Short mmCIF file of C-alpha atoms in Angstrom, two decimals:
data_model
loop_
_atom_site.label_atom_id
_atom_site.label_comp_id
_atom_site.label_asym_id
_atom_site.label_seq_id
_atom_site.Cartn_x
_atom_site.Cartn_y
_atom_site.Cartn_z
CA MET W 1 -24.25 74.91 44.20
CA PRO W 2 -26.43 77.31 42.27
CA ILE W 3 -24.80 79.87 40.20
CA THR W 4 -26.77 83.03 40.00
CA PRO W 5 -25.43 85.45 37.21
CA ALA W 6 -25.33 88.88 38.49
CA THR W 7 -28.64 91.48 37.04
CA GLY W 8 -28.24 94.17 39.44
CA GLY W 9 -27.91 97.68 38.78
CA SER W 10 -24.64 99.86 39.01
CA ALA W 11 -22.15 101.09 41.45
CA GLU W 12 -18.22 101.12 41.27
CA THR W 13 -16.67 101.45 37.69
CA ALA W 14 -14.33 98.36 37.60
CA ALA W 15 -12.30 101.01 35.22
CA PRO W 16 -7.87 100.64 36.45
CA SER W 17 -8.57 104.78 36.34
CA ALA W 18 -10.22 107.66 34.27
CA PRO W 19 -9.38 109.59 31.18
CA SER W 20 -7.79 113.00 31.77
CA GLY W 21 -9.49 115.37 32.74
CA SER W 22 -12.61 113.15 33.45
CA ALA W 23 -12.48 111.78 37.19
CA GLU W 24 -9.86 111.79 40.18
CA PRO W 25 -7.45 108.71 39.96
CA ILE W 26 -8.11 105.70 42.93
CA MET W 27 -5.05 106.02 45.08
CA LEU W 28 -4.01 103.83 47.54
CA GLU W 29 -2.73 103.43 50.82
CA LEU W 30 1.26 102.08 50.92
CA VAL W 31 2.59 100.62 53.93
CA ASP W 32 5.25 98.58 55.39
CA GLU W 33 5.86 95.35 56.23
CA ASP W 34 4.05 95.80 60.16
CA GLY W 35 1.35 97.26 58.15
CA THR W 36 1.78 101.36 58.79
CA THR W 37 1.18 103.63 55.99
CA ILE W 38 3.97 105.30 53.95
CA GLY W 39 2.31 107.21 51.50
CA THR W 40 -0.18 106.80 48.73
CA ALA W 41 0.11 105.67 45.41
CA GLU W 42 -2.43 104.92 42.31
CA LYS W 43 -4.57 102.00 42.01
CA VAL W 44 -2.73 100.57 38.76
CA SER W 45 0.28 101.67 39.34
CA ALA W 46 0.60 100.11 42.63
CA HIS W 47 0.31 96.29 41.02
CA LEU W 48 2.39 96.90 37.88
CA PRO W 49 5.54 94.01 38.44
CA PRO W 50 7.55 94.23 40.97
CA GLY W 51 4.06 95.71 42.81
CA GLN W 52 4.49 98.30 45.66
CA LEU W 53 3.11 97.18 49.20
CA HIS W 54 -0.46 98.35 50.62
CA ARG W 55 -3.56 97.96 52.27
CA ALA W 56 -6.06 95.86 50.76
CA PHE W 57 -9.41 93.72 52.88
CA SER W 58 -11.06 90.63 52.03
CA VAL W 59 -14.19 89.52 53.18
CA PHE W 60 -15.86 85.92 53.71
CA LEU W 61 -20.06 85.93 54.46
CA PHE W 62 -21.46 82.46 55.30
CA ASP W 63 -25.65 82.24 55.33
CA ASP W 64 -26.78 80.45 58.33
CA GLU W 65 -26.43 77.31 57.09
CA GLY W 66 -22.47 77.86 57.45
CA ARG W 67 -22.20 78.54 53.09
CA LEU W 68 -19.33 81.04 51.98
CA LEU W 69 -20.84 83.28 49.50
CA LEU W 70 -18.61 83.32 46.49
CA GLN W 71 -18.38 85.78 43.80
CA ARG W 72 -17.14 85.61 39.92
CA ARG W 73 -15.52 88.35 39.03
CA ALA W 74 -17.00 90.12 36.59
CA LEU W 75 -15.07 89.58 32.63
CA GLY W 76 -14.51 93.64 32.49
CA LYS W 77 -12.44 93.73 35.99
CA TYR W 78 -8.69 94.94 35.02
CA HIS W 79 -7.29 92.18 37.42
CA SER W 80 -8.14 89.16 37.81
CA PRO W 81 -11.13 88.69 35.36
CA GLY W 82 -14.04 86.26 34.77
CA VAL W 83 -12.31 84.26 37.99
CA TRP W 84 -13.99 83.09 40.96
CA SER W 85 -12.87 84.52 44.37
CA ASN W 86 -14.14 85.14 48.27
CA THR W 87 -17.41 87.14 49.21
CA CYS W 88 -15.81 90.58 48.40
CA CYS W 89 -11.99 92.17 48.33
CA GLY W 90 -10.21 95.75 47.53
CA HIS W 91 -8.56 98.78 49.27
CA PRO W 92 -8.95 100.86 51.51
CA TYR W 93 -9.04 104.34 49.81
CA PRO W 94 -5.87 105.98 52.13
CA ASP W 95 -7.24 107.16 55.95
CA GLU W 96 -10.14 104.93 55.63
CA PRO W 97 -10.88 101.88 57.83
CA PRO W 98 -10.30 98.65 56.48
CA PHE W 99 -13.28 97.29 58.23
CA VAL W 100 -15.39 100.60 57.00
CA ALA W 101 -14.42 100.39 53.54
CA ALA W 102 -15.27 96.20 54.00
CA ALA W 103 -18.79 97.28 54.44
CA ARG W 104 -18.87 99.80 51.93
CA ARG W 105 -17.67 97.56 48.48
CA THR W 106 -19.77 95.05 50.44
CA ALA W 107 -22.85 96.65 49.78
CA GLU W 108 -22.05 98.18 46.33
CA GLU W 109 -20.75 95.18 45.24
CA LEU W 110 -23.78 92.88 46.32
CA GLY W 111 -26.36 95.35 47.25
CA LEU W 112 -26.67 94.64 50.76
CA ALA W 113 -25.27 94.56 54.44
CA PRO W 114 -23.76 92.05 56.18
CA ALA W 115 -25.05 91.01 59.43
CA LEU W 116 -21.89 90.32 60.97
CA LEU W 117 -18.63 90.71 61.00
CA ARG W 118 -16.37 90.79 62.74
CA GLU W 119 -12.24 90.75 62.36
CA ALA W 120 -10.70 87.68 61.17
CA GLY W 121 -6.66 88.24 61.22
CA THR W 122 -4.60 90.56 59.13
CA VAL W 123 -1.77 88.28 55.80
CA ARG W 124 0.97 89.52 53.60
CA TYR W 125 1.96 88.30 50.31
CA ASN W 126 2.97 88.42 47.23
CA HIS W 127 0.70 87.25 44.46
CA PRO W 128 1.76 87.86 40.83
CA ASP W 129 -1.68 86.93 38.66
CA PRO W 130 -0.30 85.06 35.73
CA ALA W 131 -3.24 86.18 32.94
CA SER W 132 -2.97 90.31 33.40
CA GLY W 133 0.69 90.38 34.53
CA LEU W 134 -0.13 92.23 37.85
CA VAL W 135 1.23 91.81 40.70
CA GLU W 136 -0.96 91.83 44.50
CA GLN W 137 2.12 92.58 47.36
CA GLU W 138 -0.70 93.01 50.21
CA TYR W 139 -0.96 93.24 53.26
CA ASN W 140 -4.49 92.36 54.10
CA HIS W 141 -6.74 92.60 56.60
CA VAL W 142 -9.66 89.73 56.77
CA PHE W 143 -13.36 89.92 57.97
CA ALA W 144 -15.87 87.29 58.14
CA GLY W 145 -19.22 87.20 59.30
CA LEU W 146 -22.83 86.48 58.40
CA VAL W 147 -25.40 87.68 55.66
CA ARG W 148 -29.11 87.22 55.44
CA ALA W 149 -30.03 89.82 52.23
CA THR W 150 -30.44 88.26 48.83
CA PRO W 151 -27.60 89.50 46.98
CA ARG W 152 -28.32 91.54 44.10
CA PRO W 153 -24.34 91.81 42.78
CA ASP W 154 -23.43 94.44 40.02
CA PRO W 155 -22.81 93.01 36.95
CA GLU W 156 -20.32 95.32 36.34
CA GLU W 157 -18.19 93.87 39.39
CA ILE W 158 -19.37 90.36 39.43
CA CYS W 159 -20.59 87.68 36.98
CA ASP W 160 -21.76 85.06 38.92
CA ILE W 161 -22.47 84.46 43.00
CA ALA W 162 -22.17 80.80 44.26
CA PHE W 163 -23.37 79.60 48.32
CA VAL W 164 -21.03 76.39 48.26
CA THR W 165 -20.64 73.94 51.53
CA PRO W 166 -16.88 72.67 52.22
CA ASP W 167 -17.21 69.84 49.84
CA GLU W 168 -18.76 72.21 46.89
CA LEU W 169 -15.86 74.65 46.91
CA ASP W 170 -13.40 71.72 46.82
CA LYS W 171 -15.04 70.46 43.19
CA LEU W 172 -15.21 74.05 42.52
CA LEU W 173 -11.25 74.49 42.42
CA ARG W 174 -10.75 70.79 40.77
CA ASP W 175 -13.29 71.58 38.56
CA ALA W 176 -13.96 75.36 37.38
CA GLY W 177 -10.78 77.19 36.43
CA PRO W 178 -8.30 79.31 38.55
CA PHE W 179 -9.41 80.82 40.99
CA SER W 180 -8.16 84.37 42.70
CA ALA W 181 -4.13 84.32 43.23
CA TRP W 182 -4.96 85.13 47.28
CA PHE W 183 -7.90 83.61 47.53
CA LEU W 184 -6.71 80.30 49.55
CA THR W 185 -4.19 82.39 51.32
CA VAL W 186 -7.26 84.86 53.00
CA LEU W 187 -9.20 81.84 53.27
CA ASP W 188 -6.91 79.69 55.59
CA THR W 189 -6.11 83.41 57.80
CA ALA W 190 -9.44 83.68 57.87
CA ARG W 191 -10.30 79.68 59.39
CA PRO W 192 -10.52 80.17 63.10
CA VAL W 193 -12.85 83.03 62.80
CA VAL W 194 -14.90 81.23 60.25
CA ARG W 195 -15.50 78.19 62.65
CA GLU W 196 -16.54 79.67 64.90
CA LEU W 197 -18.75 81.54 63.00
CA THR W 198 -20.58 78.95 60.98
CA GLY W 199 -19.97 76.14 64.19
CA SER W 200 -17.89 72.36 63.39
CA ALA W 201 -20.92 70.80 62.28
CA ALA W 202 -20.34 73.36 58.63
CA GLY W 203 -17.27 72.01 58.15
CA TRP W 204 -14.79 75.59 57.41
#
């Protein structure tokens, strides 16, 4: 289970909001319990307790051996820094389709395009992040796919990557410290499609 530090180029910064006058704030799409858009909110404010329900996405990419590509979030991230998580996750811009956002952020964070990307369901959750005090109130669109290109992670977003088997993931979950609060929830949602993509021998 080799772990690769990120040394690639820069893409979108991890700053939660820009100084006054320098850039537009990052806006998220607020939704109701059915996933219908009801408005927008600034990114950080949407995560302040108790949190505002907003649209998000999560991506799980696997290589041809059926190993999951994990990322360890950069230490400078405003939310859940330094923890392991799924291949990519984030928030669509208002009116941006979740599939488009998932492909966009995979390119920005990892410098690659999936060889295949499929919808893998939606899940609604409420996960506080103990380290930051922020809250993930999300309606999450989950995607699973295949990767054949070599990742080139942006070090402002990602500090390590690793391709793992199910057994190696279990070991990381036991021994490597915290994962993102949402990781297991979105992985469980993705598993049926993951099994279709990777085959029974991969063990997912």
